[in-house]
Amino acid sequence: MIDPTKDTVLITGAAGAIGTALRVGLRAGWSHLRLTDARPIKDPTPNEQAIVADVGDRAAIEKMMQGVSAVVHLTGVGADYSLEDLFRVNVRGVFDVFESARLAGVQRIVYASSNHAFGCYPIAERVSPELPPRPDSLYGAFKVYGESILRNYFDRHGIRSVSMRIGTYRTLPIDQRSLATWLSPGDVARMVDASLRHPDPGCLIVNGYSANTRIKIADTNWDFLGYKPKDNAEDHIEMLRSKGVDVDGPWEWPEHGGSHARVPERRPR
Ligand SMILES: NC(=O)c1ccc[n+]([C@@H]2O[C@H](COP(=O)([O-])OP(=O)(O)OC[C@H]3O[C@@H](n4cnc5c(N)ncnc54)[C@H](O)[C@@H]3O)[C@@H](O)[C@H]2O)c1
């Protein structure tokens, strides 16, 4: 277990959407948070130390890793970025952060993976993390790469980790699909908090969703992790209806990855 009163937790990608939600959700319970991002990190509180650095700056990453017990690795670019950005941030950046963590003796890594790691499974299949990955895009394939490095670091170096296959992180659900895949700000903080506090998660993969009525995945690992989601996208259905979202019609996307599994993949160069 990582000690919330004594241990330092490094959060990468801390200026982003999920990073900002984690700062709000973890601030009260965690005494030593180190935050990093390429963008400035706004208004650090006394228990937060902010470091502006690009994930490509290996020396800076190694330096900020000193004295850290756990890393929450959120830095990443989305599927709409260039292949070059994906390689630089989601492949090389993941390696440099994980490897710097290993060299610094970090005990635990919590990793922002994605539902696009299994996005090619038909929506009718209740996918659990025990099934083999079926990425729906290069973005999804690179998330699986991050998960498999963590597997190797567990088997070879004993580093404990939790990979969160996040669905749709937003302040509120945004469309029909997110009624199933939404992960709320409060629940992402609860999931990371549970991932850090668990005495021994081994090398765990969990689906990162709220307690949505329309959930279409099966995940026995929530109980093991001690993750107790409190939010449900269904509570926002009237808001979606009022915006003209078709929440009552037939299910829009045939695969778990939604549009990712249907758009033409960008051509590798
Ligand atoms: N939001 C979602 O629905 C969702 C779903 C699945 C997985 N994820 C993953 O969760 C993580 C966080 O997502 P988010 O929604 O907060 O994204 P975000 O874009 O809001 O935050 C990502 C942060 O990474 C930082 N970053 C990007 N490139 C960098 C670089 N070269 N060096 C240093 N920092 C850099 C950005 O400045 C940004 O603050 C990502 O890895 C993403 O792939 C998000």
mmCIF file of N, CA, C and O in Angstrom, residues 206-268:
data_model
loop_
_atom_site.group_PDB
_atom_site.id
_atom_site.type_symbol
_atom_site.label_atom_id
_atom_site.label_comp_id
_atom_site.label_asym_id
_atom_site.label_seq_id
_atom_site.Cartn_x
_atom_site.Cartn_y
_atom_site.Cartn_z
ATOM 1 N N VAL A 206 -8.326 -2.942 -15.118
ATOM 2 C CA VAL A 206 -9.744 -2.730 -14.768
ATOM 3 C C VAL A 206 -10.393 -1.843 -15.817
ATOM 4 O O VAL A 206 -9.719 -1.029 -16.454
ATOM 5 N N ASN A 207 -11.690 -1.993 -15.954
ATOM 6 C CA ASN A 207 -12.413 -1.092 -16.846
ATOM 7 C C ASN A 207 -12.773 0.175 -16.090
ATOM 8 O O ASN A 207 -13.287 0.108 -14.969
ATOM 9 N N GLY A 208 -12.489 1.318 -16.705
ATOM 10 C CA GLY A 208 -12.709 2.604 -16.045
ATOM 11 C C GLY A 208 -14.040 3.217 -16.424
ATOM 12 O O GLY A 208 -14.136 4.018 -17.351
ATOM 13 N N TYR A 209 -15.081 2.805 -15.694
ATOM 14 C CA TYR A 209 -16.442 3.271 -15.969
ATOM 15 C C TYR A 209 -17.096 3.658 -14.651
ATOM 16 O O TYR A 209 -16.697 3.191 -13.587
ATOM 17 N N SER A 210 -18.142 4.474 -14.752
ATOM 18 C CA SER A 210 -18.991 4.721 -13.594
ATOM 19 C C SER A 210 -20.028 3.604 -13.496
ATOM 20 O O SER A 210 -20.055 2.685 -14.330
ATOM 21 N N ALA A 211 -20.892 3.696 -12.489
ATOM 22 C CA ALA A 211 -21.900 2.632 -12.267
ATOM 23 C C ALA A 211 -23.109 2.882 -13.173
ATOM 24 O O ALA A 211 -24.234 3.115 -12.711
ATOM 25 N N ASN A 212 -22.872 2.831 -14.479
ATOM 26 C CA ASN A 212 -23.908 3.180 -15.450
ATOM 27 C C ASN A 212 -24.908 2.048 -15.642
ATOM 28 O O ASN A 212 -24.503 0.893 -15.838
ATOM 29 N N THR A 213 -26.189 2.385 -15.614
ATOM 30 C CA THR A 213 -27.237 1.384 -15.813
ATOM 31 C C THR A 213 -27.024 0.619 -17.122
ATOM 32 O O THR A 213 -27.219 -0.591 -17.180
ATOM 33 N N ARG A 214 -26.582 1.341 -18.177
ATOM 34 C CA ARG A 214 -26.460 0.700 -19.503
ATOM 35 C C ARG A 214 -25.075 0.101 -19.755
ATOM 36 O O ARG A 214 -24.716 -0.166 -20.908
ATOM 37 N N ILE A 215 -24.317 -0.112 -18.716
ATOM 38 C CA ILE A 215 -22.946 -0.602 -18.885
ATOM 39 C C ILE A 215 -22.945 -1.897 -19.709
ATOM 40 O O ILE A 215 -23.835 -2.727 -19.576
ATOM 41 N N LYS A 216 -21.944 -2.040 -20.566
ATOM 42 C CA LYS A 216 -21.935 -3.202 -21.464
ATOM 43 C C LYS A 216 -20.661 -4.021 -21.305
ATOM 44 O O LYS A 216 -20.261 -4.751 -22.200
ATOM 45 N N ILE A 217 -20.021 -3.875 -20.167
ATOM 46 C CA ILE A 217 -18.827 -4.670 -19.909
ATOM 47 C C ILE A 217 -19.037 -5.462 -18.618
ATOM 48 O O ILE A 217 -19.916 -5.136 -17.816
ATOM 49 N N ALA A 218 -18.228 -6.491 -18.450
ATOM 50 C CA ALA A 218 -18.258 -7.242 -17.184
ATOM 51 C C ALA A 218 -16.905 -7.040 -16.531
ATOM 52 O O ALA A 218 -15.881 -7.085 -17.196
ATOM 53 N N ASP A 219 -16.891 -6.751 -15.264
ATOM 54 C CA ASP A 219 -15.597 -6.508 -14.633
ATOM 55 C C ASP A 219 -15.594 -6.970 -13.193
ATOM 56 O O ASP A 219 -16.009 -6.271 -12.289
ATOM 57 N N THR A 220 -15.095 -8.148 -12.983
ATOM 58 C CA THR A 220 -15.014 -8.646 -11.617
ATOM 59 C C THR A 220 -13.901 -7.954 -10.827
ATOM 60 O O THR A 220 -13.838 -8.086 -9.619
ATOM 61 N N ASN A 221 -13.036 -7.250 -11.474
ATOM 62 C CA ASN A 221 -11.905 -6.655 -10.757
ATOM 63 C C ASN A 221 -12.270 -5.434 -9.914
ATOM 64 O O ASN A 221 -11.458 -4.986 -9.108
ATOM 65 N N TRP A 222 -13.435 -4.869 -10.108
ATOM 66 C CA TRP A 222 -13.814 -3.710 -9.297
ATOM 67 C C TRP A 222 -13.869 -4.092 -7.814
ATOM 68 O O TRP A 222 -13.393 -3.354 -6.966
ATOM 69 N N ASP A 223 -14.476 -5.231 -7.525
ATOM 70 C CA ASP A 223 -14.584 -5.665 -6.122
ATOM 71 C C ASP A 223 -13.195 -5.927 -5.548
ATOM 72 O O ASP A 223 -12.887 -5.542 -4.426
ATOM 73 N N PHE A 224 -12.365 -6.617 -6.331
ATOM 74 C CA PHE A 224 -11.011 -6.917 -5.872
ATOM 75 C C PHE A 224 -10.255 -5.619 -5.541
ATOM 76 O O PHE A 224 -9.570 -5.513 -4.526
ATOM 77 N N LEU A 225 -10.411 -4.637 -6.412
ATOM 78 C CA LEU A 225 -9.695 -3.373 -6.219
ATOM 79 C C LEU A 225 -10.279 -2.561 -5.072
ATOM 80 O O LEU A 225 -9.585 -1.744 -4.462
ATOM 81 N N GLY A 226 -11.566 -2.788 -4.770
ATOM 82 C CA GLY A 226 -12.231 -1.948 -3.768
ATOM 83 C C GLY A 226 -12.756 -0.656 -4.368
ATOM 84 O O GLY A 226 -12.970 0.334 -3.669
ATOM 85 N N TYR A 227 -12.973 -0.681 -5.698
ATOM 86 C CA TYR A 227 -13.516 0.497 -6.383
ATOM 87 C C TYR A 227 -15.032 0.485 -6.279
ATOM 88 O O TYR A 227 -15.677 -0.466 -6.699
ATOM 89 N N LYS A 228 -15.578 1.560 -5.697
ATOM 90 C CA LYS A 228 -17.033 1.654 -5.541
ATOM 91 C C LYS A 228 -17.522 2.924 -6.225
ATOM 92 O O LYS A 228 -17.564 3.997 -5.612
ATOM 93 N N PRO A 229 -17.876 2.779 -7.520
ATOM 94 C CA PRO A 229 -18.337 3.973 -8.240
ATOM 95 C C PRO A 229 -19.644 4.497 -7.665
ATOM 96 O O PRO A 229 -20.479 3.709 -7.208
ATOM 97 N N LYS A 230 -19.810 5.814 -7.706
ATOM 98 C CA LYS A 230 -21.028 6.407 -7.132
ATOM 99 C C LYS A 230 -21.911 7.058 -8.185
ATOM 100 O O LYS A 230 -23.047 7.404 -7.890
ATOM 101 N N ASP A 231 -21.371 7.295 -9.368
ATOM 102 C CA ASP A 231 -22.138 8.048 -10.367
ATOM 103 C C ASP A 231 -22.721 7.118 -11.429
ATOM 104 O O ASP A 231 -22.213 6.024 -11.661
ATOM 105 N N ASN A 232 -23.811 7.608 -12.054
ATOM 106 C CA ASN A 232 -24.524 6.816 -13.051
ATOM 107 C C ASN A 232 -24.979 7.768 -14.154
ATOM 108 O O ASN A 232 -25.690 8.748 -13.877
ATOM 109 N N ALA A 233 -24.541 7.482 -15.390
ATOM 110 C CA ALA A 233 -24.878 8.374 -16.511
ATOM 111 C C ALA A 233 -26.392 8.539 -16.681
ATOM 112 O O ALA A 233 -26.866 9.581 -17.147
ATOM 113 N N GLU A 234 -27.140 7.506 -16.279
ATOM 114 C CA GLU A 234 -28.598 7.533 -16.454
ATOM 115 C C GLU A 234 -29.230 8.731 -15.716
ATOM 116 O O GLU A 234 -30.277 9.225 -16.120
ATOM 117 N N ASP A 235 -28.572 9.185 -14.662
ATOM 118 C CA ASP A 235 -29.100 10.336 -13.912
ATOM 119 C C ASP A 235 -29.096 11.614 -14.747
ATOM 120 O O ASP A 235 -29.670 12.620 -14.332
ATOM 121 N N HIS A 236 -28.421 11.582 -15.900
ATOM 122 C CA HIS A 236 -28.325 12.789 -16.740
ATOM 123 C C HIS A 236 -29.089 12.627 -18.050
ATOM 124 O O HIS A 236 -28.874 13.385 -19.001
ATOM 125 N N ILE A 237 -29.984 11.666 -18.079
ATOM 126 C CA ILE A 237 -30.653 11.340 -19.342
ATOM 127 C C ILE A 237 -31.557 12.475 -19.818
ATOM 128 O O ILE A 237 -31.639 12.749 -21.019
ATOM 129 N N GLU A 238 -32.196 13.167 -18.896
ATOM 130 C CA GLU A 238 -33.073 14.275 -19.315
ATOM 131 C C GLU A 238 -32.255 15.404 -19.926
ATOM 132 O O GLU A 238 -32.682 16.043 -20.884
ATOM 133 N N MET A 239 -31.092 15.640 -19.386
ATOM 134 C CA MET A 239 -30.202 16.663 -19.947
ATOM 135 C C MET A 239 -29.849 16.293 -21.396
ATOM 136 O O MET A 239 -29.892 17.126 -22.294
ATOM 137 N N LEU A 240 -29.539 15.007 -21.629
ATOM 138 C CA LEU A 240 -29.198 14.578 -22.989
ATOM 139 C C LEU A 240 -30.416 14.690 -23.910
ATOM 140 O O LEU A 240 -30.316 15.172 -25.045
ATOM 141 N N ARG A 241 -31.593 14.252 -23.411
ATOM 142 C CA ARG A 241 -32.825 14.369 -24.208
ATOM 143 C C ARG A 241 -33.070 15.819 -24.616
ATOM 144 O O ARG A 241 -33.391 16.109 -25.751
ATOM 145 N N SER A 242 -32.891 16.722 -23.655
ATOM 146 C CA SER A 242 -33.158 18.143 -23.928
ATOM 147 C C SER A 242 -32.202 18.702 -24.982
ATOM 148 O O SER A 242 -32.482 19.698 -25.624
ATOM 149 N N LYS A 243 -31.075 18.024 -25.170
ATOM 150 C CA LYS A 243 -30.115 18.468 -26.194
ATOM 151 C C LYS A 243 -30.342 17.744 -27.526
ATOM 152 O O LYS A 243 -29.533 17.856 -28.449
ATOM 153 N N GLY A 244 -31.406 16.924 -27.583
ATOM 154 C CA GLY A 244 -31.739 16.231 -28.837
ATOM 155 C C GLY A 244 -30.962 14.947 -29.055
ATOM 156 O O GLY A 244 -30.960 14.404 -30.161
ATOM 157 N N VAL A 245 -30.275 14.460 -28.022
ATOM 158 C CA VAL A 245 -29.538 13.189 -28.175
ATOM 159 C C VAL A 245 -30.554 12.037 -28.180
ATOM 160 O O VAL A 245 -31.453 11.993 -27.337
ATOM 161 N N ASP A 246 -30.415 11.124 -29.148
ATOM 162 C CA ASP A 246 -31.338 9.990 -29.234
ATOM 163 C C ASP A 246 -30.935 8.946 -28.187
ATOM 164 O O ASP A 246 -30.086 8.091 -28.435
ATOM 165 N N VAL A 247 -31.556 9.040 -27.023
ATOM 166 C CA VAL A 247 -31.186 8.115 -25.947
ATOM 167 C C VAL A 247 -32.114 6.906 -25.895
ATOM 168 O O VAL A 247 -31.876 5.968 -25.128
ATOM 169 N N ASP A 248 -33.193 6.929 -26.705
ATOM 170 C CA ASP A 248 -34.189 5.854 -26.624
ATOM 171 C C ASP A 248 -34.156 4.925 -27.841
ATOM 172 O O ASP A 248 -34.777 3.870 -27.818
ATOM 173 N N GLY A 249 -33.448 5.336 -28.876
ATOM 174 C CA GLY A 249 -33.421 4.545 -30.112
ATOM 175 C C GLY A 249 -32.522 3.331 -29.983
ATOM 176 O O GLY A 249 -31.961 3.072 -28.919
ATOM 177 N N PRO A 250 -32.391 2.573 -31.096
ATOM 178 C CA PRO A 250 -31.516 1.392 -31.065
ATOM 179 C C PRO A 250 -30.066 1.781 -30.810
ATOM 180 O O PRO A 250 -29.658 2.907 -31.105
ATOM 181 N N TRP A 251 -29.301 0.839 -30.264
ATOM 182 C CA TRP A 251 -27.912 1.116 -29.899
ATOM 183 C C TRP A 251 -27.114 1.488 -31.146
ATOM 184 O O TRP A 251 -27.155 0.815 -32.170
ATOM 185 N N GLU A 252 -26.375 2.609 -31.016
ATOM 186 C CA GLU A 252 -25.739 3.232 -32.176
ATOM 187 C C GLU A 252 -24.557 2.454 -32.753
ATOM 188 O O GLU A 252 -24.387 2.340 -33.947
ATOM 189 N N TRP A 253 -23.703 1.937 -31.870
ATOM 190 C CA TRP A 253 -22.424 1.406 -32.358
ATOM 191 C C TRP A 253 -22.322 -0.099 -32.125
ATOM 192 O O TRP A 253 -22.522 -0.567 -31.004
ATOM 193 N N PRO A 254 -21.969 -0.853 -33.170
ATOM 194 C CA PRO A 254 -21.933 -2.320 -33.028
ATOM 195 C C PRO A 254 -20.742 -2.863 -32.243
ATOM 196 O O PRO A 254 -20.759 -4.015 -31.824
ATOM 197 N N GLU A 255 -19.688 -2.048 -32.068
ATOM 198 C CA GLU A 255 -18.527 -2.532 -31.306
ATOM 199 C C GLU A 255 -18.296 -1.648 -30.084
ATOM 200 O O GLU A 255 -18.719 -0.496 -30.046
ATOM 201 N N HIS A 256 -17.542 -2.180 -29.134
ATOM 202 C CA HIS A 256 -17.263 -1.425 -27.904
ATOM 203 C C HIS A 256 -16.536 -0.105 -28.184
ATOM 204 O O HIS A 256 -16.709 0.864 -27.458
ATOM 205 N N GLY A 257 -15.709 -0.080 -29.243
ATOM 206 C CA GLY A 257 -14.920 1.117 -29.514
ATOM 207 C C GLY A 257 -15.701 2.243 -30.155
ATOM 208 O O GLY A 257 -15.128 3.300 -30.438
ATOM 209 N N GLY A 258 -16.998 2.041 -30.420
ATOM 210 C CA GLY A 258 -17.806 3.094 -31.025
ATOM 211 C C GLY A 258 -17.222 3.540 -32.354
ATOM 212 O O GLY A 258 -16.836 2.714 -33.186
ATOM 213 N N SER A 259 -17.101 4.845 -32.542
ATOM 214 C CA SER A 259 -16.641 5.361 -33.837
ATOM 215 C C SER A 259 -15.211 4.919 -34.157
ATOM 216 O O SER A 259 -14.859 4.759 -35.328
ATOM 217 N N HIS A 260 -14.379 4.690 -33.109
ATOM 218 C CA HIS A 260 -12.998 4.259 -33.372
ATOM 219 C C HIS A 260 -12.956 2.976 -34.193
ATOM 220 O O HIS A 260 -12.051 2.776 -34.991
ATOM 221 N N ALA A 261 -13.909 2.100 -33.925
ATOM 222 C CA ALA A 261 -13.895 0.807 -34.612
ATOM 223 C C ALA A 261 -14.452 0.917 -36.028
ATOM 224 O O ALA A 261 -14.395 -0.047 -36.790
ATOM 225 N N ARG A 262 -14.976 2.074 -36.386
ATOM 226 C CA ARG A 262 -15.633 2.234 -37.686
ATOM 227 C C ARG A 262 -14.925 3.206 -38.617
ATOM 228 O O ARG A 262 -15.015 3.080 -39.824
ATOM 229 N N VAL A 263 -14.230 4.217 -38.048
ATOM 230 C CA VAL A 263 -13.573 5.179 -38.948
ATOM 231 C C VAL A 263 -12.381 4.502 -39.628
ATOM 232 O O VAL A 263 -11.739 3.627 -39.036
ATOM 233 N N PRO A 264 -12.077 4.926 -40.860
ATOM 234 C CA PRO A 264 -10.895 4.347 -41.492
ATOM 235 C C PRO A 264 -9.658 4.717 -40.689
ATOM 236 O O PRO A 264 -9.507 5.865 -40.283
ATOM 237 N N GLU A 265 -8.819 3.716 -40.400
ATOM 238 C CA GLU A 265 -7.582 3.980 -39.640
ATOM 239 C C GLU A 265 -6.681 4.864 -40.495
ATOM 240 O O GLU A 265 -6.619 4.698 -41.713
ATOM 241 N N ARG A 266 -5.991 5.814 -39.804
ATOM 242 C CA ARG A 266 -5.037 6.626 -40.580
ATOM 243 C C ARG A 266 -3.946 5.691 -41.121
ATOM 244 O O ARG A 266 -3.589 4.698 -40.479
ATOM 245 N N ARG A 267 -3.449 6.030 -42.291
ATOM 246 C CA ARG A 267 -2.456 5.151 -42.898
ATOM 247 C C ARG A 267 -1.092 5.332 -42.229
ATOM 248 O O ARG A 267 -0.595 6.448 -42.161
ATOM 249 N N PRO A 268 -0.508 4.249 -41.708
ATOM 250 C CA PRO A 268 0.835 4.402 -41.127
ATOM 251 C C PRO A 268 1.812 4.884 -42.198
ATOM 252 O O PRO A 268 1.707 4.490 -43.352
#
